[in-house]
CSV table of N, CA, C and O in Angstrom, one decimal:
chain,number,residue,atom,x,y,z
A,1,GLY,N,115.2,93.8,115.8
A,1,GLY,CA,115.5,92.4,115.8
A,1,GLY,C,116.0,92.0,114.4
A,1,GLY,O,116.0,92.7,113.5
A,2,TRP,N,116.3,90.7,114.2
A,2,TRP,CA,116.9,90.2,113.0
A,2,TRP,C,115.9,90.2,111.9
A,2,TRP,O,116.2,90.4,110.7
A,3,LEU,N,114.6,90.1,112.2
A,3,LEU,CA,113.5,90.1,111.2
A,3,LEU,C,113.4,91.4,110.5
A,3,LEU,O,113.3,91.5,109.3
A,4,GLY,N,113.5,92.5,111.3
A,4,GLY,CA,113.4,93.8,110.7
A,4,GLY,C,114.5,94.1,109.7
A,4,GLY,O,114.3,94.7,108.7
A,5,VAL,N,115.7,93.6,110.0
A,5,VAL,CA,116.9,93.8,109.1
A,5,VAL,C,116.6,93.1,107.8
A,5,VAL,O,116.8,93.6,106.8
A,6,LYS,N,116.2,91.8,107.9
A,6,LYS,CA,115.8,91.1,106.7
A,6,LYS,C,114.8,91.7,105.9
A,6,LYS,O,114.9,91.9,104.7
A,7,GLN,N,113.7,92.2,106.6
A,7,GLN,CA,112.6,92.9,105.8
A,7,GLN,C,113.1,94.1,105.2
A,7,GLN,O,112.7,94.4,104.0
A,8,SER,N,113.9,95.0,105.9
A,8,SER,CA,114.3,96.2,105.3
A,8,SER,C,115.2,96.0,104.1
A,8,SER,O,115.1,96.7,103.1
A,9,LYS,N,116.0,94.9,104.1
A,9,LYS,CA,116.9,94.6,103.0
A,9,LYS,C,116.0,94.1,101.8
A,9,LYS,O,116.2,94.6,100.7
A,10,ALA,N,115.0,93.3,102.1
A,10,ALA,CA,114.1,92.9,101.0
A,10,ALA,C,113.4,94.1,100.4
A,10,ALA,O,113.2,94.2,99.2
A,11,ARG,N,112.9,95.0,101.3
A,11,ARG,CA,112.2,96.2,100.8
A,11,ARG,C,113.2,97.0,99.9
A,11,ARG,O,112.7,97.5,98.8
A,12,ARG,N,114.4,97.2,100.3
A,12,ARG,CA,115.4,97.9,99.5
A,12,ARG,C,115.6,97.3,98.1
A,12,ARG,O,115.6,97.9,97.1
A,13,GLN,N,115.7,95.9,98.1
A,13,GLN,CA,115.9,95.2,96.9
A,13,GLN,C,114.7,95.4,96.0
A,13,GLN,O,114.8,95.5,94.8
A,14,LEU,N,113.5,95.3,96.6
A,14,LEU,CA,112.2,95.5,95.8
A,14,LEU,C,112.2,96.9,95.2
A,14,LEU,O,111.9,97.0,94.0
A,15,ALA,N,112.5,97.9,96.0
A,15,ALA,CA,112.4,99.2,95.5
A,15,ALA,C,113.4,99.4,94.4
A,15,ALA,O,113.2,100.1,93.3
A,16,LEU,N,114.6,98.8,94.5
A,16,LEU,CA,115.7,99.0,93.5
A,16,LEU,C,115.2,98.3,92.2
A,16,LEU,O,115.4,98.8,91.1
A,17,ALA,N,114.7,97.1,92.4
A,17,ALA,CA,114.2,96.3,91.2
A,17,ALA,C,113.1,97.1,90.5
A,17,ALA,O,113.1,97.2,89.2
A,18,LEU,N,112.2,97.7,91.2
A,18,LEU,CA,111.1,98.5,90.6
A,18,LEU,C,111.7,99.7,89.9
A,18,LEU,O,111.4,100.0,88.8
A,19,ALA,N,112.7,100.4,90.5
A,19,ALA,CA,113.3,101.6,89.9
A,19,ALA,C,114.0,101.2,88.6
A,19,ALA,O,113.9,101.9,87.6
A,20,LEU,N,114.8,100.1,88.7
A,20,LEU,CA,115.5,99.6,87.5
A,20,LEU,C,114.5,99.3,86.4
A,20,LEU,O,114.7,99.6,85.2
A,21,ASN,N,113.5,98.6,86.7
A,21,ASN,CA,112.5,98.2,85.8
A,21,ASN,C,111.8,99.4,85.1
A,21,ASN,O,111.6,99.3,83.9
A,22,VAL,N,111.6,100.4,85.8
A,22,VAL,CA,110.9,101.6,85.3
A,22,VAL,C,111.9,102.3,84.3
A,22,VAL,O,111.5,102.6,83.2
A,23,ARG,N,113.2,102.4,84.7
A,23,ARG,CA,114.2,103.0,83.8
A,23,ARG,C,114.3,102.2,82.5
A,23,ARG,O,114.4,102.7,81.4
A,24,ALA,N,114.3,100.8,82.6
A,24,ALA,CA,114.5,100.0,81.5
A,24,ALA,C,113.4,100.1,80.5
A,24,ALA,O,113.6,100.1,79.3
A,25,ALA,N,112.2,100.4,81.0
A,25,ALA,CA,111.0,100.5,80.1
A,25,ALA,C,111.1,101.8,79.3
A,25,ALA,O,110.6,101.8,78.2
A,26,GLY,N,111.7,102.8,79.9
A,26,GLY,CA,112.0,104.0,79.1
A,26,GLY,C,110.7,104.9,79.0
A,26,GLY,O,109.6,104.5,79.5
A,27,PRO,N,110.8,106.1,78.5
A,27,PRO,CA,109.7,107.0,78.4
A,27,PRO,C,108.7,106.6,77.3
A,27,PRO,O,109.1,105.7,76.5
A,28,GLY,N,107.6,107.2,77.3
A,28,GLY,CA,106.6,106.9,76.2
A,28,GLY,C,105.6,105.8,76.7
A,28,GLY,O,104.5,105.8,76.1
A,29,GLY,N,105.9,105.1,77.7
A,29,GLY,CA,104.9,104.1,78.2
A,29,GLY,C,103.8,104.6,79.0
A,29,GLY,O,102.7,104.2,79.0
A,30,GLY,N,104.1,105.7,79.8
A,30,GLY,CA,103.1,106.3,80.6
A,30,GLY,C,102.9,105.4,81.8
A,30,GLY,O,103.1,105.8,83.0
A,31,VAL,N,102.4,104.2,81.6
A,31,VAL,CA,102.1,103.3,82.7
A,31,VAL,C,103.4,102.8,83.4
A,31,VAL,O,103.4,102.7,84.6
A,32,ALA,N,104.4,102.6,82.6
A,32,ALA,CA,105.7,102.2,83.2
A,32,ALA,C,106.3,103.1,84.2
A,32,ALA,O,107.0,102.8,85.0
A,33,ASP,N,105.9,104.4,84.1
A,33,ASP,CA,106.4,105.4,85.0
A,33,ASP,C,105.8,105.4,86.3
A,33,ASP,O,106.3,105.9,87.3
A,34,LYS,N,104.6,104.8,86.4
A,34,LYS,CA,103.8,104.9,87.7
A,34,LYS,C,104.4,104.2,88.9
A,34,LYS,O,104.4,104.8,89.9
A,35,PRO,N,105.0,103.0,88.8
A,35,PRO,CA,105.6,102.4,90.0
A,35,PRO,C,106.5,103.2,90.7
A,35,PRO,O,106.6,103.2,91.9
A,36,ALA,N,107.3,104.1,90.0
A,36,ALA,CA,108.3,105.0,90.7
A,36,ALA,C,107.6,105.9,91.7
A,36,ALA,O,108.1,106.2,92.8
A,37,THR,N,106.3,106.3,91.4
A,37,THR,CA,105.6,107.2,92.3
A,37,THR,C,104.9,106.4,93.4
A,37,THR,O,104.3,107.0,94.3
A,38,ALA,N,104.9,105.1,93.4
A,38,ALA,CA,104.2,104.3,94.4
A,38,ALA,C,105.0,104.4,95.7
A,38,ALA,O,104.4,104.2,96.8
A,39,PHE,N,106.3,104.8,95.7
A,39,PHE,CA,107.0,105.0,96.9
A,39,PHE,C,107.6,106.5,97.0
A,39,PHE,O,108.8,106.7,97.0
A,40,PRO,N,106.7,107.5,97.0
A,40,PRO,CA,107.2,108.9,97.0
A,40,PRO,C,108.1,109.2,98.1
A,40,PRO,O,109.1,110.0,97.9
A,41,LYS,N,107.9,108.7,99.3
A,41,LYS,CA,108.7,109.0,100.4
A,41,LYS,C,109.8,108.0,100.7
A,41,LYS,O,110.4,108.0,101.7
A,42,PHE,N,110.0,107.0,99.8
A,42,PHE,CA,110.9,105.9,100.1
A,42,PHE,C,112.3,106.4,99.8
A,42,PHE,O,112.6,107.0,98.8
A,43,ASP,N,113.2,106.1,100.8
A,43,ASP,CA,114.6,106.5,100.7
A,43,ASP,C,115.4,105.3,100.9
A,43,ASP,O,115.4,104.7,102.0
A,44,LEU,N,116.2,104.9,99.9
A,44,LEU,CA,116.9,103.6,100.0
A,44,LEU,C,117.9,103.6,101.1
A,44,LEU,O,118.2,102.6,101.7
A,45,ASP,N,118.5,104.8,101.5
A,45,ASP,CA,119.5,104.9,102.5
A,45,ASP,C,119.0,105.1,103.9
A,45,ASP,O,119.7,105.1,104.9
A,46,LYS,N,117.7,105.4,104.0
A,46,LYS,CA,117.1,105.8,105.3
A,46,LYS,C,117.4,104.8,106.4
A,46,LYS,O,117.8,105.1,107.5
A,47,ASP,N,117.2,103.5,106.1
A,47,ASP,CA,117.4,102.5,107.2
A,47,ASP,C,118.8,102.5,107.7
A,47,ASP,O,119.0,102.4,108.9
A,48,VAL,N,119.8,102.6,106.8
A,48,VAL,CA,121.2,102.6,107.2
A,48,VAL,C,121.5,103.8,108.1
A,48,VAL,O,122.1,103.7,109.2
A,49,ARG,N,120.9,105.0,107.8
A,49,ARG,CA,121.2,106.2,108.6
A,49,ARG,C,120.5,106.2,109.9
A,49,ARG,O,121.1,106.6,110.9
A,50,THR,N,119.2,105.7,110.0
A,50,THR,CA,118.5,105.8,111.2
A,50,THR,C,118.7,104.6,112.1
A,50,THR,O,118.4,104.7,113.3
A,51,ARG,N,119.3,103.6,111.6
A,51,ARG,CA,119.5,102.4,112.5
A,51,ARG,C,120.2,102.7,113.7
A,51,ARG,O,119.9,102.1,114.8
A,52,LYS,N,121.2,103.5,113.7
A,52,LYS,CA,122.1,103.8,114.8
A,52,LYS,C,121.4,104.7,115.9
A,52,LYS,O,121.8,104.7,117.0
A,53,LYS,N,120.3,105.4,115.4
A,53,LYS,CA,119.8,106.4,116.4
A,53,LYS,C,118.4,106.0,116.9
A,53,LYS,O,117.6,106.8,117.3
A,54,LYS,N,118.0,104.7,116.8
A,54,LYS,CA,116.7,104.3,117.3
A,54,LYS,C,116.6,104.5,118.8
A,54,LYS,O,117.6,104.3,119.5
A,55,PRO,N,115.4,104.8,119.3
A,55,PRO,CA,115.3,105.0,120.7
A,55,PRO,C,115.4,103.7,121.5
A,55,PRO,O,115.2,102.7,120.9
A,56,PRO,N,115.8,103.8,122.8
A,56,PRO,CA,116.0,102.5,123.5
A,56,PRO,C,114.7,101.8,123.6
A,56,PRO,O,113.6,102.4,123.6
A,57,ARG,N,114.8,100.5,123.7
A,57,ARG,CA,113.6,99.6,123.8
A,57,ARG,C,113.5,99.2,125.2
A,57,ARG,O,114.4,99.1,126.0
A,58,TYR,N,112.2,98.9,125.6
A,58,TYR,CA,111.9,98.5,126.9
A,58,TYR,C,111.1,97.2,126.9
A,58,TYR,O,110.3,96.9,126.0
A,59,GLN,N,111.4,96.3,127.9
A,59,GLN,CA,110.5,95.1,128.0
A,59,GLN,C,109.6,95.3,129.1
A,59,GLN,O,110.0,95.7,130.2
A,60,VAL,N,108.4,94.9,128.9
A,60,VAL,CA,107.3,94.9,129.9
A,60,VAL,C,107.4,93.5,130.6
A,60,VAL,O,107.3,92.5,129.9
A,61,LEU,N,107.6,93.5,131.9
A,61,LEU,CA,107.7,92.2,132.6
A,61,LEU,C,106.4,91.9,133.4
A,61,LEU,O,105.8,92.8,134.0
A,62,LEU,N,106.0,90.7,133.4
A,62,LEU,CA,104.9,90.2,134.2
A,62,LEU,C,105.5,89.4,135.3
A,62,LEU,O,106.2,88.5,135.1
A,63,HIS,N,105.1,89.7,136.6
A,63,HIS,CA,105.6,89.0,137.7
A,63,HIS,C,104.5,88.1,138.3
A,63,HIS,O,103.3,88.4,138.3
A,64,ASN,N,104.9,86.9,138.7
A,64,ASN,CA,103.9,85.9,139.3
A,64,ASN,C,103.3,86.5,140.6
A,64,ASN,O,104.0,87.2,141.3
A,65,ASP,N,102.0,86.2,140.8
A,65,ASP,CA,101.4,86.5,142.1
A,65,ASP,C,100.6,85.4,142.5
A,65,ASP,O,100.2,84.5,141.7
A,66,ASP,N,100.2,85.3,143.8
A,66,ASP,CA,99.5,84.2,144.3
A,66,ASP,C,98.0,84.5,144.4
A,66,ASP,O,97.2,83.8,145.1
A,67,VAL,N,97.6,85.6,143.8
A,67,VAL,CA,96.2,86.1,144.0
A,67,VAL,C,95.3,85.8,142.7
A,67,VAL,O,94.3,85.2,142.8
A,68,ASN,N,95.9,86.2,141.6
A,68,ASN,CA,95.0,86.1,140.3
A,68,ASN,C,95.0,84.7,139.8
A,68,ASN,O,96.0,84.0,139.7
A,69,ARG,N,93.8,84.3,139.3
A,69,ARG,CA,93.7,83.0,138.6
A,69,ARG,C,94.4,83.1,137.3
A,69,ARG,O,94.4,84.1,136.6
A,70,ARG,N,94.8,81.9,136.8
A,70,ARG,CA,95.6,81.8,135.5
A,70,ARG,C,94.7,82.4,134.4
A,70,ARG,O,95.2,83.1,133.5
A,71,ASP,N,93.5,82.0,134.3
A,71,ASP,CA,92.6,82.4,133.2
A,71,ASP,C,92.4,83.9,133.2
A,71,ASP,O,92.3,84.5,132.1
A,72,TYR,N,92.4,84.5,134.4
A,72,TYR,CA,92.2,85.9,134.5
A,72,TYR,C,93.4,86.6,134.0
A,72,TYR,O,93.4,87.6,133.2
A,73,VAL,N,94.6,86.1,134.3
A,73,VAL,CA,95.9,86.7,133.9
A,73,VAL,C,95.9,86.7,132.3
A,73,VAL,O,96.3,87.7,131.7
A,74,VAL,N,95.5,85.6,131.7
A,74,VAL,CA,95.5,85.5,130.3
A,74,VAL,C,94.6,86.5,129.7
A,74,VAL,O,94.9,87.2,128.7
A,75,LYS,N,93.4,86.6,130.3
A,75,LYS,CA,92.4,87.6,129.8
A,75,LYS,C,92.9,89.0,129.8
A,75,LYS,O,92.7,89.8,128.9
A,76,VAL,N,93.5,89.4,130.9
A,76,VAL,CA,94.1,90.7,131.1
A,76,VAL,C,95.2,91.0,130.0
A,76,VAL,O,95.2,92.0,129.4
A,77,LEU,N,96.1,90.0,129.9
A,77,LEU,CA,97.2,90.1,128.9
A,77,LEU,C,96.6,90.4,127.5
A,77,LEU,O,97.0,91.3,126.8
A,78,LEU,N,95.6,89.6,127.1
A,78,LEU,CA,95.0,89.8,125.8
A,78,LEU,C,94.3,91.2,125.6
A,78,LEU,O,94.3,91.8,124.6
A,79,LYS,N,93.7,91.6,126.7
A,79,LYS,CA,93.0,92.9,126.7
A,79,LYS,C,93.9,94.1,126.6
A,79,LYS,O,93.7,95.0,125.8
A,80,ILE,N,95.0,94.0,127.3
A,80,ILE,CA,95.9,95.2,127.4
A,80,ILE,C,96.9,95.2,126.3
A,80,ILE,O,97.3,96.3,125.8
A,81,VAL,N,97.4,94.0,125.8
A,81,VAL,CA,98.4,94.0,124.8
A,81,VAL,C,97.7,93.3,123.5
A,81,VAL,O,97.8,92.1,123.4
A,82,PRO,N,97.1,94.1,122.7
A,82,PRO,CA,96.3,93.5,121.6
A,82,PRO,C,97.1,92.7,120.6
A,82,PRO,O,96.5,91.9,119.8
A,83,THR,N,98.4,92.9,120.5
A,83,THR,CA,99.2,92.1,119.5
A,83,THR,C,99.4,90.7,120.0
A,83,THR,O,99.9,89.9,119.2
A,84,LEU,N,99.2,90.4,121.2
A,84,LEU,CA,99.4,89.0,121.7
A,84,LEU,C,98.3,88.1,121.2
A,84,LEU,O,97.1,88.4,121.2
A,85,THR,N,98.7,86.8,120.9
A,85,THR,CA,97.7,85.8,120.5
A,85,THR,C,97.4,85.1,121.8
A,85,THR,O,98.0,85.3,122.9
A,86,MET,N,96.4,84.3,121.8
A,86,MET,CA,96.0,83.5,122.9
A,86,MET,C,97.2,82.6,123.4
A,86,MET,O,97.5,82.5,124.6
A,87,ASP,N,97.9,82.0,122.4
A,87,ASP,CA,99.0,81.1,122.7
A,87,ASP,C,100.1,82.0,123.4
A,87,ASP,O,100.7,81.5,124.4
A,88,ASP,N,100.4,83.2,122.9
A,88,ASP,CA,101.4,84.1,123.5
A,88,ASP,C,101.0,84.3,125.0
A,88,ASP,O,101.9,84.2,125.9
A,89,ALA,N,99.8,84.7,125.2
A,89,ALA,CA,99.3,85.0,126.6
A,89,ALA,C,99.4,83.9,127.5
A,89,ALA,O,99.9,84.0,128.7
A,90,VAL,N,99.0,82.7,127.1
A,90,VAL,CA,99.1,81.5,127.9
A,90,VAL,C,100.6,81.2,128.2
A,90,VAL,O,100.9,80.9,129.4
A,91,ASN,N,101.5,81.3,127.2
A,91,ASN,CA,102.9,81.0,127.4
A,91,ASN,C,103.5,82.0,128.4
A,91,ASN,O,104.3,81.6,129.3
A,92,ILE,N,103.1,83.3,128.3
A,92,ILE,CA,103.7,84.3,129.2
A,92,ILE,C,103.2,84.0,130.6
A,92,ILE,O,104.0,84.1,131.6
A,93,MET,N,101.9,83.7,130.8
A,93,MET,CA,101.3,83.4,132.1
A,93,MET,C,102.0,82.2,132.7
A,93,MET,O,102.4,82.2,133.9
A,94,ASN,N,102.3,81.1,131.9
A,94,ASN,CA,102.9,79.9,132.4
A,94,ASN,C,104.4,80.2,132.8
A,94,ASN,O,104.8,79.8,133.8
A,95,GLU,N,105.1,81.0,132.0
A,95,GLU,CA,106.5,81.3,132.3
A,95,GLU,C,106.5,82.1,133.6
A,95,GLU,O,107.4,81.9,134.4
A,96,ALA,N,105.7,83.1,133.8
A,96,ALA,CA,105.6,83.9,135.0
A,96,ALA,C,105.3,83.0,136.2
A,96,ALA,O,105.9,83.1,137.3
A,97,HIS,N,104.4,82.0,136.0
A,97,HIS,CA,104.0,81.1,137.0
A,97,HIS,C,105.1,80.2,137.5
A,97,HIS,O,105.4,80.0,138.7
A,98,ILE,N,105.9,79.7,136.5
A,98,ILE,CA,107.0,78.8,136.8
A,98,ILE,C,108.3,79.5,137.2
A,98,ILE,O,108.9,79.1,138.2
A,99,ASN,N,108.6,80.6,136.5
A,99,ASN,CA,109.9,81.2,136.7
A,99,ASN,C,109.8,82.5,137.6
A,99,ASN,O,110.8,83.1,137.9
A,100,GLY,N,108.6,82.9,137.9
A,100,GLY,CA,108.4,84.1,138.8
A,100,GLY,C,108.2,85.4,138.0
A,100,GLY,O,107.8,86.4,138.5
A,101,MET,N,108.6,85.3,136.7
A,101,MET,CA,108.6,86.5,135.9
A,101,MET,C,108.7,86.1,134.4
A,101,MET,O,109.2,85.1,134.0
A,102,ALA,N,108.0,86.9,133.5
A,102,ALA,CA,108.1,86.7,132.1
A,102,ALA,C,108.0,88.0,131.3
A,102,ALA,O,107.4,88.9,131.8
A,103,ALA,N,108.8,88.0,130.2
A,103,ALA,CA,108.7,89.2,129.3
A,103,ALA,C,107.4,89.2,128.5
A,103,ALA,O,107.1,88.1,127.9
A,104,VAL,N,106.6,90.3,128.5
A,104,VAL,CA,105.4,90.3,127.8
A,104,VAL,C,105.6,90.8,126.4
A,104,VAL,O,105.1,90.2,125.4
A,105,ILE,N,106.3,92.0,126.3
A,105,ILE,CA,106.5,92.6,125.0
A,105,ILE,C,107.7,93.5,125.1
A,105,ILE,O,108.0,94.0,126.1
A,106,ILE,N,108.4,93.7,123.9
A,106,ILE,CA,109.4,94.7,123.9
A,106,ILE,C,109.0,95.8,122.9
A,106,ILE,O,108.6,95.5,121.8
A,107,CYS,N,109.1,97.0,123.4
A,107,CYS,CA,108.6,98.2,122.6
A,107,CYS,C,109.2,99.5,123.1
A,107,CYS,O,110.1,99.4,123.9
A,108,GLY,N,108.8,100.6,122.6
A,108,GLY,CA,109.3,101.9,123.0
A,108,GLY,C,108.9,102.2,124.4
A,108,GLY,O,108.0,101.5,125.0
A,109,GLN,N,109.5,103.2,125.0
A,109,GLN,CA,109.3,103.4,126.5
A,109,GLN,C,107.8,103.8,126.8
A,109,GLN,O,107.2,103.3,127.7
A,110,GLU,N,107.3,104.7,125.9
A,110,GLU,CA,105.9,105.2,126.2
A,110,GLU,C,104.9,104.1,126.2
A,110,GLU,O,104.1,104.0,127.0
A,111,GLU,N,105.1,103.3,125.1
A,111,GLU,CA,104.2,102.1,124.9
A,111,GLU,C,104.3,101.2,126.1
A,111,GLU,O,103.3,100.7,126.7
A,112,ALA,N,105.6,100.9,126.5
A,112,ALA,CA,105.9,100.0,127.6
A,112,ALA,C,105.2,100.5,128.9
A,112,ALA,O,104.6,99.7,129.7
A,113,GLU,N,105.3,101.8,129.1
A,113,GLU,CA,104.7,102.3,130.4
A,113,GLU,C,103.2,102.2,130.3
A,113,GLU,O,102.6,101.9,131.4
A,114,GLU,N,102.6,102.4,129.2
A,114,GLU,CA,101.1,102.2,129.1
A,114,GLU,C,100.7,100.8,129.3
A,114,GLU,O,99.7,100.5,130.0
A,115,TYR,N,101.4,99.8,128.7
A,115,TYR,CA,101.1,98.4,128.9
A,115,TYR,C,101.3,98.0,130.4
A,115,TYR,O,100.4,97.4,131.0
A,116,CYS,N,102.4,98.5,131.0
A,116,CYS,CA,102.7,98.2,132.4
A,116,CYS,C,101.5,98.7,133.3
A,116,CYS,O,101.0,98.0,134.2
A,117,GLU,N,101.1,100.0,133.0
A,117,GLU,CA,100.1,100.6,133.8
A,117,GLU,C,98.8,99.8,133.6
A,117,GLU,O,98.0,99.6,134.6
A,118,GLY,N,98.5,99.5,132.4
A,118,GLY,CA,97.2,98.7,132.1
A,118,GLY,C,97.2,97.4,132.9
A,118,GLY,O,96.2,97.0,133.4
A,119,LEU,N,98.3,96.7,132.9
A,119,LEU,CA,98.4,95.4,133.6
A,119,LEU,C,98.2,95.6,135.1
A,119,LEU,O,97.4,94.9,135.8
A,120,ARG,N,98.8,96.7,135.6
A,120,ARG,CA,98.7,97.0,137.1
A,120,ARG,C,97.3,97.4,137.4
A,120,ARG,O,96.8,97.0,138.5
A,121,LYS,N,96.6,98.2,136.6
A,121,LYS,CA,95.3,98.6,136.9
A,121,LYS,C,94.3,97.4,136.9
A,121,LYS,O,93.2,97.5,137.6
A,122,ASN,N,94.7,96.3,136.3
A,122,ASN,CA,93.9,95.1,136.3
A,122,ASN,C,94.4,94.1,137.4
A,122,ASN,O,94.0,92.9,137.3
A,123,GLY,N,95.2,94.6,138.3
A,123,GLY,CA,95.6,93.8,139.4
A,123,GLY,C,96.8,92.9,139.2
A,123,GLY,O,97.1,92.0,140.1
A,124,LEU,N,97.5,93.0,138.1
A,124,LEU,CA,98.7,92.2,137.9
A,124,LEU,C,99.9,92.9,138.3
A,124,LEU,O,99.9,94.2,138.5
A,125,ILE,N,101.0,92.2,138.6
A,125,ILE,CA,102.3,92.9,139.0
A,125,ILE,C,103.1,93.0,137.7
A,125,ILE,O,103.5,92.0,137.1
A,126,SER,N,103.5,94.2,137.4
A,126,SER,CA,104.2,94.4,136.1
A,126,SER,C,105.3,95.5,136.4
A,126,SER,O,105.1,96.5,137.1
A,127,THR,N,106.4,95.3,135.7
A,127,THR,CA,107.5,96.4,135.7
A,127,THR,C,108.0,96.5,134.3
A,127,THR,O,107.7,95.6,133.4
A,128,ILE,N,108.8,97.5,134.0
A,128,ILE,CA,109.5,97.6,132.7
A,128,ILE,C,110.9,97.8,133.0
A,128,ILE,O,111.3,98.3,134.0
A,129,GLU,N,111.7,97.4,132.0
A,129,GLU,CA,113.2,97.7,132.1
A,129,GLU,C,113.7,97.8,130.7
A,129,GLU,O,113.3,97.2,129.7
A,130,PRO,N,114.8,98.7,130.6
A,130,PRO,CA,115.4,98.9,129.2
A,130,PRO,C,116.1,97.7,128.8
A,130,PRO,O,116.7,96.9,129.6
A,131,VAL,N,116.1,97.4,127.5
A,131,VAL,CA,116.8,96.3,126.9
A,131,VAL,C,117.8,96.7,125.8
A,131,VAL,O,118.3,96.0,125.0
A,132,GLY,N,118.1,98.0,125.8
A,132,GLY,CA,119.0,98.6,124.8
A,132,GLY,C,118.3,98.9,123.5
A,132,GLY,O,117.1,98.7,123.4
A,133,PRO,N,119.1,99.3,122.5
A,133,PRO,CA,118.5,99.7,121.2
A,133,PRO,C,117.8,98.5,120.5
A,133,PRO,O,118.2,97.4,120.8
A,134,SER,N,116.9,98.7,119.6
A,134,SER,CA,116.1,97.7,119.0
A,134,SER,C,117.0,96.8,118.1
A,134,SER,O,116.6,95.7,117.8
A,135,ASP,N,118.1,97.2,117.7
A,135,ASP,CA,119.0,96.3,116.9
A,135,ASP,C,119.8,95.4,117.9
A,135,ASP,O,119.9,94.3,117.7
């Protein structure tokens, strides 16, 4: 998503600023050399290279049913998808109730399958579908 791009750009700028700062301080400080090792595996170009090859993303869909009570649906959503807030869960439940279907979360395929299965095991109707690469 757009947030990830913004964050990775900010991270690159931060790493660059740290690297420049360390070089400007020069040898002999000892302490000034430490920030460079704070990111031992950090690669400034990594985001650019891997962006094109991200695995496809899937959305987990919740379908409305006439069996489960609204508060139960919210409880199940919160239990199965721990990243959801109470507001998220209520909004998803309402959207499914009104429109017949709502997107719960977008994630990798394996994760999406686990969430979908978890929702189904708790009596909800859920499916997954690909939404293309994460960018």
